[in-house]
Coordinates of C-alpha atoms in Angstrom, one line a residue:
Chain I
M801 CA -62.7 16.9 -93.8
Q802 CA -60.2 16.4 -96.6
E803 CA -57.1 17.3 -96.0
P804 CA -55.4 19.6 -97.8
Q805 CA -52.1 18.2 -99.9
K806 CA -49.1 19.9 -101.4
P807 CA -49.3 19.4 -104.8
D808 CA -46.6 17.1 -104.4
G809 CA -48.9 15.4 -102.7
T810 CA -47.6 16.4 -98.8
P811 CA -50.0 18.5 -96.0
D812 CA -49.5 21.9 -96.5
F813 CA -49.9 22.9 -92.4
G814 CA -50.2 27.1 -93.4
Q815 CA -53.0 25.3 -95.1
A816 CA -54.5 23.7 -92.6
V817 CA -53.9 26.7 -90.4
R818 CA -54.8 28.7 -92.3
H819 CA -58.5 26.8 -93.5
F820 CA -59.1 25.9 -89.7
F821 CA -59.0 29.5 -89.1
H822 CA -62.3 30.0 -91.8
S823 CA -63.9 26.6 -90.6
K824 CA -66.6 26.8 -88.6
G825 CA -65.2 24.6 -86.4
L826 CA -62.9 27.2 -84.7
H827 CA -66.2 29.4 -84.7
L828 CA -68.0 26.8 -82.7
G829 CA -64.5 26.2 -80.7
I830 CA -63.6 29.9 -79.8
G831 CA -67.5 30.1 -78.6
A832 CA -67.4 26.9 -76.5
L833 CA -63.6 28.7 -74.8
L834 CA -65.8 31.4 -74.0
V835 CA -68.2 30.6 -71.6
L836 CA -65.0 28.5 -70.0
G837 CA -63.3 31.7 -70.2
Y838 CA -66.4 33.0 -67.9
Y839 CA -66.5 29.9 -65.7
A840 CA -62.9 30.4 -65.5
S841 CA -63.1 33.9 -64.4
L842 CA -65.5 33.7 -62.1
P843 CA -65.0 33.2 -58.1
G844 CA -64.2 29.5 -56.7
H845 CA -66.4 31.4 -53.4
L846 CA -68.9 32.7 -55.9
W847 CA -71.8 29.5 -54.9
Q848 CA -70.5 29.5 -51.0
S849 CA -72.9 32.7 -49.2
T850 CA -71.0 35.1 -46.8
P851 CA -70.2 33.6 -44.0
P852 CA -71.8 35.2 -40.8
F853 CA -69.7 37.7 -38.2
Q854 CA -68.0 36.2 -36.0
V855 CA -69.3 37.0 -32.6
A856 CA -66.9 38.5 -29.8
P857 CA -67.3 36.2 -27.3
V858 CA -68.0 37.8 -23.9
P859 CA -67.0 36.9 -20.5
Q860 CA -70.5 36.1 -18.1
I861 CA -68.6 38.5 -15.1
A862 CA -68.8 41.3 -17.9
A863 CA -72.1 40.4 -19.2
A864 CA -73.4 41.0 -15.1
E865 CA -71.4 43.8 -15.0
V866 CA -70.0 42.5 -11.6
G867 CA -68.1 44.6 -9.9
S868 CA -67.0 48.3 -10.2
G869 CA -63.8 50.4 -10.0
P870 CA -60.5 50.8 -11.3
A871 CA -59.0 47.0 -10.7
A872 CA -55.5 45.9 -9.1
V873 CA -55.7 42.9 -10.9
P874 CA -54.0 41.5 -13.2
L875 CA -50.8 43.0 -12.9
P876 CA -50.4 46.1 -15.5
L877 CA -47.5 45.8 -18.4
P878 CA -44.5 47.9 -17.0
V879 CA -44.5 51.7 -18.1
Q880 CA -42.1 51.0 -21.2
D881 CA -41.5 53.3 -25.2
G882 CA -43.4 52.1 -27.3
H883 CA -46.6 53.3 -29.9
S884 CA -49.6 51.6 -31.5
P885 CA -50.2 49.0 -29.8
A886 CA -52.9 46.1 -30.2
W887 CA -54.1 42.9 -28.2
V888 CA -54.4 39.0 -29.0
S889 CA -56.7 36.9 -27.0
L890 CA -54.6 33.4 -26.5
P891 CA -56.0 30.4 -25.2
E892 CA -56.1 29.3 -21.9
G893 CA -57.3 33.7 -21.1
R894 CA -53.5 35.2 -21.9
L895 CA -52.6 38.2 -23.0
R896 CA -50.9 39.1 -25.9
A897 CA -49.4 43.2 -26.2
L898 CA -47.5 43.9 -29.1
W899 CA -46.5 47.4 -29.5
Q900 CA -44.2 49.0 -31.5
H901 CA -40.9 50.8 -30.9
Q902 CA -38.2 51.5 -33.1
G903 CA -38.6 50.3 -35.6
G904 CA -39.6 46.7 -34.9
L905 CA -42.4 44.8 -33.4
H906 CA -42.2 43.8 -29.5
S907 CA -44.9 41.7 -27.7
A908 CA -44.7 40.2 -24.3
T909 CA -47.2 37.6 -22.8
Y910 CA -49.6 38.0 -20.3
T911 CA -50.5 34.8 -17.9
P912 CA -53.5 35.0 -15.6
A913 CA -52.9 33.8 -12.2
S914 CA -54.1 29.8 -11.8
G915 CA -53.9 26.8 -9.1
D916 CA -50.4 27.8 -7.5
R917 CA -50.0 30.9 -9.0
E918 CA -51.6 33.7 -6.8
T919 CA -50.4 36.7 -9.2
G920 CA -50.4 36.8 -13.0
R921 CA -47.1 37.5 -15.0
W922 CA -45.8 39.5 -17.4
S923 CA -43.3 37.6 -19.6
D924 CA -39.8 39.1 -21.3
T925 CA -40.8 41.2 -23.5
E926 CA -39.8 39.4 -27.5
T927 CA -39.1 41.6 -30.5
L928 CA -40.6 39.7 -33.5
P929 CA -38.4 39.1 -35.9
P930 CA -38.4 41.8 -38.7
E931 CA -40.0 39.7 -41.6
T932 CA -42.9 38.9 -39.4
H933 CA -43.8 42.7 -40.5
A934 CA -41.7 43.1 -43.9
G935 CA -39.4 45.4 -42.1
K936 CA -39.0 48.2 -40.7
G937 CA -41.5 50.4 -43.5
G938 CA -44.1 47.4 -43.3
L939 CA -44.4 48.3 -39.7
D940 CA -45.1 52.4 -41.1
R941 CA -47.7 51.2 -43.4
G942 CA -49.5 49.6 -40.8
V943 CA -49.4 45.9 -39.1
V944 CA -53.3 43.9 -38.1
V945 CA -52.2 41.2 -35.6
V946 CA -55.4 38.5 -34.8
R947 CA -56.2 35.4 -33.9
G948 CA -56.3 32.8 -36.7
A949 CA -58.8 30.4 -36.5
R950 CA -56.5 28.0 -35.2
D951 CA -55.4 30.1 -32.2
E952 CA -52.0 31.0 -33.4
V953 CA -51.3 34.4 -34.4
H954 CA -51.7 36.1 -37.4
I955 CA -49.4 38.6 -38.7
Y956 CA -50.1 40.6 -41.2
A957 CA -48.4 43.4 -43.0
I958 CA -47.9 44.6 -46.1
S959 CA -44.5 44.6 -48.4
G960 CA -43.1 47.7 -49.5
G961 CA -41.4 48.4 -53.7
A962 CA -43.2 50.5 -56.2
T963 CA -46.4 46.4 -56.1
P964 CA -47.2 46.8 -52.1
A965 CA -48.4 43.4 -51.8
L966 CA -50.3 42.0 -48.4
T967 CA -48.0 39.2 -46.6
L968 CA -49.1 37.0 -43.5
A969 CA -46.6 35.8 -40.3
V970 CA -48.7 32.8 -39.1
Q971 CA -47.0 32.1 -35.8
D972 CA -47.9 28.1 -34.6
G973 CA -46.5 25.6 -32.2
S974 CA -43.4 25.2 -34.4
G975 CA -42.5 29.3 -35.0
W976 CA -43.0 31.1 -37.5
H977 CA -44.7 31.6 -41.1
L978 CA -44.4 33.9 -44.1
R979 CA -46.7 33.9 -46.5
S980 CA -46.2 36.2 -50.1
G981 CA -50.2 38.1 -51.1
P982 CA -51.7 39.3 -52.9
L983 CA -51.1 42.9 -55.2
L984 CA -53.0 45.6 -52.9
S985 CA -53.0 48.1 -55.3
A986 CA -54.4 49.0 -59.1
L987 CA -51.3 50.8 -60.1
P988 CA -47.5 51.5 -59.1
G989 CA -46.3 53.2 -56.7
Q990 CA -50.1 54.0 -55.2
A991 CA -49.8 54.7 -51.1
V992 CA -51.6 51.4 -49.5
R993 CA -51.9 50.7 -46.3
L994 CA -53.8 48.7 -42.8
A995 CA -55.7 51.3 -41.4
G996 CA -57.9 49.9 -38.7
P997 CA -58.0 46.8 -37.0
A998 CA -59.4 43.3 -38.2
A999 CA -62.4 41.7 -37.6
R1000 CA -63.1 37.5 -37.9
R1001 CA -66.0 35.7 -39.8
T1002 CA -67.0 31.9 -39.4
D1003 CA -65.1 30.9 -42.1
G1004 CA -61.7 32.1 -40.5
S1005 CA -61.3 34.8 -42.7
H1006 CA -60.3 38.2 -41.4
A1007 CA -61.8 41.6 -42.7
L1008 CA -59.0 43.9 -42.9
L1009 CA -60.0 47.8 -44.0
V1010 CA -57.3 48.6 -46.0
Q1011 CA -56.8 52.4 -47.4
R1012 CA -55.3 52.7 -51.1
G1013 CA -54.5 56.4 -51.5
D1014 CA -57.6 57.8 -50.0
T1015 CA -60.1 55.4 -50.4
L1016 CA -60.8 53.1 -47.1
V1017 CA -61.8 49.3 -48.3
W1018 CA -62.5 46.4 -46.7
L1019 CA -60.7 43.8 -47.6
R1020 CA -61.7 40.4 -46.6
V1021 CA -59.0 38.1 -46.9
A1022 CA -58.9 34.1 -46.3
I1023 CA -56.8 31.9 -46.1
Q1024 CA -55.9 28.9 -49.0
E1025 CA -56.1 25.7 -47.3
G1026 CA -54.1 22.8 -49.9
R1027 CA -52.8 23.8 -53.6
Q1028 CA -55.9 24.5 -55.1
R1029 CA -55.5 27.3 -58.2
G1030 CA -51.9 27.5 -58.0
T1031 CA -51.3 29.2 -54.6
Q1032 CA -49.4 28.6 -52.0
Q1033 CA -51.1 27.1 -49.2
G1034 CA -51.6 29.0 -45.9
A1035 CA -51.6 32.4 -48.6
P1036 CA -53.6 35.2 -47.9
Y1037 CA -56.5 35.7 -51.0
I1038 CA -58.8 38.1 -51.0
A1039 CA -62.8 37.0 -51.4
A1040 CA -63.7 40.3 -51.4
S1041 CA -63.7 44.1 -51.8
Q1042 CA -66.3 46.5 -50.9
R1043 CA -64.8 50.0 -51.2
L1044 CA -66.6 52.5 -48.0
P1045 CA -68.8 55.6 -50.1
D1046 CA -66.7 58.2 -50.9
D1047 CA -68.5 60.8 -48.3
Q1048 CA -67.3 58.0 -46.3
A1049 CA -63.9 59.8 -46.4
A1050 CA -62.8 58.6 -42.8
G1051 CA -59.5 58.2 -40.4
T1052 CA -60.4 54.2 -39.8
A1053 CA -63.6 51.9 -39.2
I1054 CA -63.4 49.1 -36.5
L1055 CA -66.7 47.1 -37.2
L1056 CA -68.0 45.3 -34.3
A1057 CA -70.0 42.4 -35.0
D1058 CA -73.0 41.9 -33.2
G1059 CA -74.5 38.8 -34.5
G1060 CA -73.8 36.5 -37.6
E1061 CA -75.6 38.9 -39.6
S1062 CA -75.2 41.9 -38.2
A1063 CA -71.9 44.2 -37.1
L1064 CA -71.6 47.9 -36.8
Q1065 CA -69.4 50.7 -38.2
L1066 CA -67.7 52.9 -36.0
L1067 CA -66.0 55.6 -38.9
T1068 CA -63.1 58.3 -36.8
P1069 CA -63.3 61.9 -38.5
A1070 CA -60.1 61.6 -41.6
A1071 CA -58.3 65.1 -41.2
E1072 CA -59.8 67.6 -38.7
P1073 CA -61.6 67.0 -35.6
G1074 CA -65.2 65.5 -35.9
P1075 CA -68.1 63.2 -34.6
L1076 CA -68.1 59.4 -34.4
F1077 CA -70.1 58.0 -37.1
W1078 CA -71.8 54.4 -37.4
S1079 CA -73.3 53.0 -39.6
G1080 CA -74.9 49.2 -39.8
T1081 CA -75.9 46.6 -41.1
A1082 CA -78.7 43.9 -40.8
D1083 CA -76.8 41.4 -43.5
R1084 CA -73.2 40.5 -43.8
G1085 CA -72.0 43.5 -44.1
E1086 CA -73.5 43.0 -48.3
R1087 CA -75.4 46.8 -47.6
W1088 CA -74.5 48.9 -44.8
S1089 CA -76.6 51.9 -43.5
V1090 CA -75.9 56.0 -44.4
P1091 CA -73.5 56.9 -41.0
Q1092 CA -75.0 59.2 -38.7
A1093 CA -73.4 60.9 -36.0
L1094 CA -72.7 59.8 -32.6
S1095 CA -73.1 63.0 -30.5
A1096 CA -72.3 60.9 -27.1
A1097 CA -68.9 59.8 -28.0
G1098 CA -68.1 64.1 -28.5
T1099 CA -65.6 65.2 -30.4
L1100 CA -62.8 63.3 -31.1
A1101 CA -59.5 64.0 -32.9
P1102 CA -58.5 61.9 -36.8
G1103 CA -57.6 59.7 -37.7
N1104 CA -56.9 56.8 -35.3
S1105 CA -58.6 57.7 -32.6
L1106 CA -61.2 54.8 -31.0
A1107 CA -60.5 51.0 -29.2
A1108 CA -64.0 49.7 -29.7
L1109 CA -65.0 45.8 -27.8
R1110 CA -68.4 44.4 -27.7
L1111 CA -69.7 44.1 -23.8
A1112 CA -72.6 43.1 -25.3
E1113 CA -75.5 42.2 -27.3
G1114 CA -76.3 46.2 -27.7
D1115 CA -72.9 47.0 -26.0
W1116 CA -69.9 48.8 -26.6
G1117 CA -67.6 50.0 -25.5
L1118 CA -65.5 52.9 -26.6
V1119 CA -62.1 54.2 -26.0
A1120 CA -61.6 57.3 -28.0
V1121 CA -59.2 60.2 -28.4
S1122 CA -61.2 63.4 -28.1
E1123 CA -60.4 66.3 -29.7
G1124 CA -58.7 67.8 -27.2
G1125 CA -56.6 64.7 -26.5
A1126 CA -58.0 62.7 -23.5
L1127 CA -58.7 59.7 -23.7
Q1128 CA -62.7 58.5 -22.7
W1129 CA -64.4 55.8 -21.9
H1130 CA -68.3 55.4 -23.1
R1131 CA -70.3 53.0 -22.2
G1132 CA -73.2 52.4 -24.4
Q1133 CA -76.3 49.8 -24.1
D1134 CA -79.5 48.8 -25.4
A1135 CA -77.8 49.8 -29.2
G1136 CA -76.7 52.7 -28.5
Q1137 CA -79.7 54.3 -27.2
R1138 CA -78.8 54.8 -23.7
W1139 CA -75.2 56.3 -22.8
R1140 CA -73.3 56.7 -19.8
T1141 CA -71.3 59.6 -18.4
P1142 CA -67.9 59.4 -20.4
V1143 CA -64.9 58.7 -18.5
T1144 CA -61.0 60.5 -18.4
L1145 CA -58.9 57.6 -18.3
A1146 CA -56.1 60.2 -19.7
D1147 CA -55.7 63.6 -19.9
R1148 CA -53.0 63.9 -22.8
A1149 CA -52.7 60.6 -25.2
G1150 CA -52.9 60.4 -28.6
Q1151 CA -50.1 63.2 -29.1
C1152 CA -47.6 60.3 -29.9
R1153 CA -46.9 60.7 -33.7
R1154 CA -43.5 58.8 -34.8
P1155 CA -39.9 60.5 -35.8
D1156 CA -41.8 61.3 -39.3
G1157 CA -44.6 62.8 -37.8
Q1158 CA -47.3 60.4 -38.7
A1159 CA -49.1 59.9 -36.5
T1160 CA -49.1 56.4 -34.9
G1161 CA -51.4 54.0 -34.5
A1162 CA -55.4 53.9 -32.1
P1163 CA -55.2 52.6 -28.4
A1164 CA -56.0 49.1 -27.9
L1165 CA -59.0 47.5 -26.4
T1166 CA -59.4 44.0 -25.8
I1167 CA -61.2 42.1 -22.6
A1168 CA -60.3 38.7 -20.8
A1169 CA -60.9 36.3 -19.4
D1170 CA -62.0 37.4 -16.3
G1171 CA -64.2 40.2 -18.0
M1172 CA -61.6 42.7 -17.2
V1173 CA -61.0 45.5 -19.5
H1174 CA -57.5 46.1 -21.5
L1175 CA -56.6 49.0 -22.1
L1176 CA -52.5 50.0 -24.3
Y1177 CA -51.7 53.7 -25.3
A1178 CA -49.0 55.1 -25.9
D1179 CA -49.0 58.4 -23.9
D1180 CA -47.4 62.4 -24.6
G1181 CA -44.5 60.8 -24.0
C1182 CA -44.8 58.1 -26.8
R1183 CA -44.2 55.7 -23.5
L1184 CA -46.7 52.7 -23.1
R1185 CA -50.1 52.6 -20.8
H1186 CA -52.3 49.8 -19.9
Q1187 CA -54.6 50.0 -18.0
V1188 CA -57.5 47.3 -16.6
F1189 CA -61.0 47.9 -15.0
S1190 CA -64.3 46.4 -15.1
A1191 CA -66.6 46.5 -18.0
A1192 CA -69.0 48.4 -16.1
W1193 CA -66.4 51.3 -14.2
T1194 CA -68.5 54.1 -13.9
G1195 CA -65.3 56.8 -13.2
E1196 CA -66.6 56.6 -9.4
T1197 CA -63.3 55.4 -6.7
S1198 CA -64.7 53.3 -4.0
Chain B
M1495 CA -39.3 32.1 -51.8
M1496 CA -39.3 31.8 -55.3
T1497 CA -43.2 31.2 -56.7
Y1498 CA -44.2 30.0 -60.3
A1499 CA -46.4 33.5 -59.8
V1500 CA -43.2 35.5 -59.7
L1501 CA -41.5 32.9 -62.6
A1502 CA -44.8 34.0 -64.8
S1503 CA -44.4 37.5 -64.2
L1504 CA -40.9 37.6 -65.3
V1505 CA -41.7 35.7 -68.5
L1506 CA -44.6 38.2 -69.4
A1507 CA -41.5 41.2 -68.1
T1508 CA -38.9 39.4 -70.5
L1509 CA -41.5 39.0 -73.4
V1510 CA -42.4 42.9 -73.0
Y1511 CA -39.4 44.2 -72.9
A1512 CA -38.1 42.0 -76.2
A1513 CA -40.6 42.7 -77.8
L1514 CA -40.2 46.6 -77.0
A1515 CA -36.2 46.4 -78.4
T1516 CA -37.0 44.9 -81.4
A1517 CA -39.9 47.5 -82.4
L1518 CA -37.1 50.7 -80.3
L1519 CA -34.5 49.0 -83.3
T1520 CA -37.3 48.2 -86.1
A1521 CA -38.0 52.0 -85.5
V1522 CA -34.3 53.0 -86.1
G1523 CA -32.7 51.0 -87.8
S1524 CA -34.2 49.3 -90.4
T1525 CA -37.5 47.9 -91.5
R1526 CA -36.9 43.8 -90.1
T1527 CA -34.5 42.8 -86.7
P1528 CA -31.8 40.6 -88.3
A1529 CA -31.1 37.7 -86.7
S1530 CA -27.9 38.9 -85.2
R1531 CA -29.4 41.9 -83.1
W1532 CA -31.8 38.6 -81.6
P1533 CA -29.0 37.7 -78.6
V1534 CA -28.9 40.9 -78.3
I1535 CA -32.9 41.8 -77.6
A1536 CA -32.6 38.7 -75.7
A1537 CA -30.3 39.7 -73.0
V1538 CA -31.3 43.0 -72.6
A1539 CA -34.2 41.4 -72.2
I1540 CA -33.8 39.1 -69.5
C1541 CA -31.3 41.9 -67.9
M1542 CA -34.0 44.3 -67.3
A1543 CA -36.8 41.7 -66.1
V1544 CA -35.3 40.5 -63.6
L1545 CA -33.4 43.7 -63.1
A1546 CA -37.4 44.9 -61.8
G1547 CA -38.0 40.8 -60.0
L1548 CA -34.7 41.9 -57.6
S1549 CA -36.5 45.2 -57.0
S1550 CA -39.8 44.4 -56.2
Q1551 CA -39.9 43.0 -52.5
G1552 CA -43.8 42.2 -52.7
L1553 CA -42.3 39.3 -55.3
F1554 CA -39.2 38.3 -53.8
D1555 CA -39.3 37.4 -49.7
G1556 CA -36.1 38.0 -48.1
L1557 CA -35.0 41.8 -49.7
S1558 CA -34.6 44.4 -47.3
D1559 CA -37.2 47.7 -47.6
G1560 CA -34.4 50.0 -48.6
L1561 CA -33.8 48.0 -51.4
S1562 CA -37.3 46.9 -52.3
D1563 CA -37.7 51.2 -51.9
G1564 CA -35.0 52.4 -54.1
L1565 CA -35.0 50.8 -57.4
P1566 CA -36.6 52.0 -60.2
G1567 CA -36.6 49.4 -62.0
A1568 CA -39.7 48.3 -59.5
W1569 CA -41.7 50.7 -61.7
A1570 CA -40.8 48.7 -64.7
G1571 CA -43.3 46.2 -64.9
Q1572 CA -42.4 43.4 -62.7
G1573 CA -45.8 41.6 -61.7
R1574 CA -46.9 44.1 -63.7
F1575 CA -47.3 43.4 -67.3
S1576 CA -50.8 41.4 -67.7
I1577 CA -51.6 38.3 -69.9
T1578 CA -52.6 40.5 -72.9
S1579 CA -49.1 42.3 -73.0
G1580 CA -47.2 38.8 -72.3
L1581 CA -49.3 37.0 -75.8
L1582 CA -49.0 40.7 -77.7
A1583 CA -45.7 40.5 -77.2
V1584 CA -45.6 37.0 -78.7
L1585 CA -47.5 37.9 -81.1
Y1586 CA -45.4 40.8 -82.2
L1587 CA -42.5 39.1 -82.0
L1588 CA -43.1 35.9 -84.2
H1589 CA -44.8 37.6 -86.9
P1590 CA -42.1 38.4 -89.1
W1591 CA -42.3 34.3 -88.4
C1592 CA -45.6 33.5 -89.5
Q1593 CA -45.1 36.1 -92.1
R1594 CA -42.9 33.5 -93.5
R1595 CA -44.4 30.1 -93.9
P1596 CA -48.0 30.7 -95.8
G1597 CA -50.9 30.5 -94.1
W1598 CA -49.5 31.6 -90.8
G1599 CA -50.8 35.1 -91.2
S1600 CA -53.8 34.3 -90.1
L1601 CA -52.9 34.2 -86.6
A1602 CA -51.3 37.7 -87.2
L1603 CA -53.6 40.3 -85.3
P1604 CA -55.1 41.6 -88.3
D1605 CA -55.4 45.3 -88.5
G1606 CA -58.5 46.1 -87.8
Q1607 CA -58.4 43.6 -84.3
R1608 CA -55.6 45.8 -83.7
R1609 CA -57.9 49.2 -83.6
M1610 CA -60.5 47.1 -81.3
L1611 CA -57.7 46.6 -78.9
I1612 CA -56.1 49.8 -79.1
F1613 CA -60.0 51.1 -78.7
G1614 CA -61.0 48.7 -75.3
V1615 CA -58.1 49.3 -73.5
I1616 CA -57.9 52.3 -73.8
V1617 CA -62.2 52.4 -72.5
A1618 CA -61.1 50.2 -69.7
G1619 CA -58.0 51.9 -68.8
L1620 CA -60.0 54.9 -68.5
V1621 CA -62.8 53.5 -66.4
V1622 CA -61.0 50.9 -64.0
Y1623 CA -58.0 53.1 -62.7
P1624 CA -60.1 56.0 -61.9
A1625 CA -61.6 54.1 -59.7
A1626 CA -59.1 51.9 -58.6
L1627 CA -57.9 55.3 -57.1
G1628 CA -61.1 56.8 -56.1
L1629 CA -61.6 59.1 -58.7
G1630 CA -65.0 58.0 -60.7
P1631 CA -67.9 56.3 -59.3
G1632 CA -67.4 53.3 -57.1
A1633 CA -68.3 53.8 -54.2
G1634 CA -69.6 50.4 -52.0
A1635 CA -71.1 48.0 -54.6
A1636 CA -70.2 49.5 -57.4
D1637 CA -66.6 49.5 -57.0
I1638 CA -65.8 48.7 -60.1
W1639 CA -61.9 47.7 -58.9
G1640 CA -62.9 45.9 -56.2
A1641 CA -64.8 44.1 -59.1
G1642 CA -61.8 41.8 -60.3
F1643 CA -62.0 40.6 -56.7
G1644 CA -64.8 38.1 -57.8
D1645 CA -67.7 39.3 -59.8
F1646 CA -70.2 37.4 -61.5
R1647 CA -71.1 40.7 -63.5
L1648 CA -67.8 41.8 -63.9
S1649 CA -67.5 38.2 -65.6
T1650 CA -70.8 38.6 -67.7
G1651 CA -70.0 41.8 -68.6
L1652 CA -66.9 40.0 -69.9
L1653 CA -68.4 37.3 -71.8
C1654 CA -71.0 39.8 -73.9
L1655 CA -68.4 41.6 -75.0
G1656 CA -66.9 37.8 -75.7
L1657 CA -69.7 37.1 -78.1
A1658 CA -69.3 40.3 -78.9
L1659 CA -66.5 40.0 -80.7
W1660 CA -66.8 36.0 -81.2
V1661 CA -70.5 37.6 -84.1
L1662 CA -67.4 39.5 -86.0
R1663 CA -65.3 37.0 -85.8
A1664 CA -63.0 38.9 -83.7
Y1665 CA -60.9 35.3 -82.9
H1666 CA -57.7 36.8 -81.5
L1667 CA -59.5 38.8 -79.3
C1668 CA -62.0 36.6 -77.5
L1669 CA -58.2 33.7 -76.9
L1670 CA -57.0 37.1 -75.8
L1671 CA -59.9 37.9 -73.0
V1672 CA -60.3 33.9 -72.3
A1673 CA -56.2 33.7 -71.8
A1674 CA -56.3 36.3 -68.8
Q1675 CA -59.6 34.6 -67.5
C1676 CA -58.5 31.5 -67.4
A1677 CA -54.8 32.5 -66.4
F1678 CA -57.0 34.3 -63.4
A1679 CA -58.5 31.0 -62.2
L1680 CA -54.6 30.0 -62.5
Q1681 CA -53.4 32.2 -60.0
L1682 CA -50.4 32.5 -62.3
L1683 CA -49.6 36.1 -61.7
P1684 CA -48.7 37.1 -58.6
S1685 CA -52.0 39.1 -58.3
G1686 CA -55.4 38.0 -57.2
N1687 CA -57.5 40.1 -59.4
L1688 CA -59.0 40.2 -62.9
W1689 CA -58.6 43.5 -64.0
D1690 CA -54.2 42.4 -63.2
Y1691 CA -54.8 40.0 -66.1
L1692 CA -56.5 42.1 -68.4
L1693 CA -55.0 45.2 -68.6
D1694 CA -51.6 47.1 -67.4
P1695 CA -51.3 50.4 -66.7
W1696 CA -47.4 50.3 -69.6
L1697 CA -50.7 48.5 -71.6
C1698 CA -53.2 50.9 -71.2
T1699 CA -50.6 54.1 -71.5
G1700 CA -48.9 52.4 -74.6
A1701 CA -52.3 52.4 -76.3
I1702 CA -52.9 55.7 -75.3
V1703 CA -49.9 56.8 -77.1
T1704 CA -50.5 55.1 -80.2
V1705 CA -53.9 57.0 -80.4
L1706 CA -51.8 60.3 -80.2
W1707 CA -49.6 59.4 -82.3
A1708 CA -51.7 59.1 -84.9
L1709 CA -53.9 61.5 -84.7
A1710 CA -50.5 63.5 -84.5
R1711 CA -49.8 61.3 -88.2
P1712 CA -52.4 60.6 -89.6
G1713 CA -51.6 58.0 -92.7
T1714 CA -49.7 56.3 -90.1
P1715 CA -51.3 52.6 -89.0
V1716 CA -52.8 52.4 -86.2
G1717 CA -50.9 50.8 -83.3
P1718 CA -48.4 49.0 -83.9
V1719 CA -47.0 47.4 -86.9
P1720 CA -44.4 44.6 -86.1
P1721 CA -41.9 44.5 -88.7
R1722 CA -42.8 42.0 -92.3
E1723 CA -40.7 40.2 -94.7
A1724 CA -38.5 42.8 -96.7

């Protein structure tokens, strides 16, 4: 193509630009750029299928329902002020309890009896650095504690300001490492909080329940491996988002994996006492069944009123705060077809309120390597209580 | 810790504030901004961008909650201006310079494309933001805002939109679209949502205000018309 020339023979760059803008080459070039943009806008994980759910391991003793009655061992966590508890299972059968108190996040670790030590023991209470949970405001916006793919402890929180963003603190052998994550809201000032416990998938990503305004959304949060796509190594990113249907307004949702493909979603009432709803998926969470009321659980208090765990295939254990504030243990079998008579664990629970009147977190439930179920909850005086019982317990003391 | 996503946000905020300051000076005073005012505009824009950035804890670690929540600067767009807003600000700021050079006028956003852009931004904003607030349709698999985290349907829809613009030879809009998509691929902004690269609330608000202004004063150009050479 002849380069446009000025009368004095020097090339006119402006003429060249104008010529280029009207040429066919530009037209085809921009068409090619559109294809490039299409490719660029496709998520990197699009070509990978949604990873299966990771099924929480269940100790054989619990599955076999050996033993009954409240257990004397292991040692309960000493009663102390606190609320919004959480459990993390650590390697070698250790359990770590975390709870909130006076704007801080505290933890203690239980080491079970082994070898020359006849009884288990609790470590001293440790107060976590404020940056691990984005300060006091971060606690108000909810904190989710989970075990990472390499047995490290992950704390997800939401940083404040008009642009709420996900933060991740990872504790490994060398201490805490802080990672900034993506923005979580579309509009500035939108209230965003973490609304429930996390579930794991086999690729190490976590399903986090986020409340954005009045909407509940499941986010699949993965950890960036290496410096790909310009993000910080180890930083969390949102791999997928799935909004709960509007007619499924819930206080919180708990996801229990029953297999790689199948899972159960339990939904507590949002604002008024009501029944517990459940829905299921058989395709890794792509589609969910229509929610149905679980009448066996009775009427639940609204909001964070539920803790749940998987005891065996099709066998579930729930601790729910009833409408009257009683804490009850429900044991369901045969995929929820049979339910035992609920056992009342405490008459007045779920009454603890923060100083600003907001409800505190749900009870926390986990199962230890010895098959014992560990429950942490805040009583009506906002004191943290720890109960240990067998999964097969029917409420009768022997 | 300041990542380059934060730097990119600061640059975008600076560009947008500089364009706003220029537009205000142009509206208040002469038809074009004198060169002597450029340092003032740049200083104001940088100060506003830094103030907005400091007030956003999500972008700067280590600041207390009280500081983060208390400053109104967090509302000023830090970490929120889209790539589209930034590039439009660049086009606006460069317009007088392009006008002075023969042939470079082709870089300016033509009136027809400006109208298309305003219309598109308003429509997209009215679809995306109510969905993000849970007001519109968008439950389950059809979560429109959630699709921005990675959904081939959204990408394919944008490709179709781009092809329509390409057929109409709206090259500027095609390039704006491609730039936002490429920035998303590189994660230049502190967001993993494609919508945050294409749109921002201030862009939508500006587009709506522009249309309302044009309706209230018929005969005025649609959209912010850059200052021309005297």
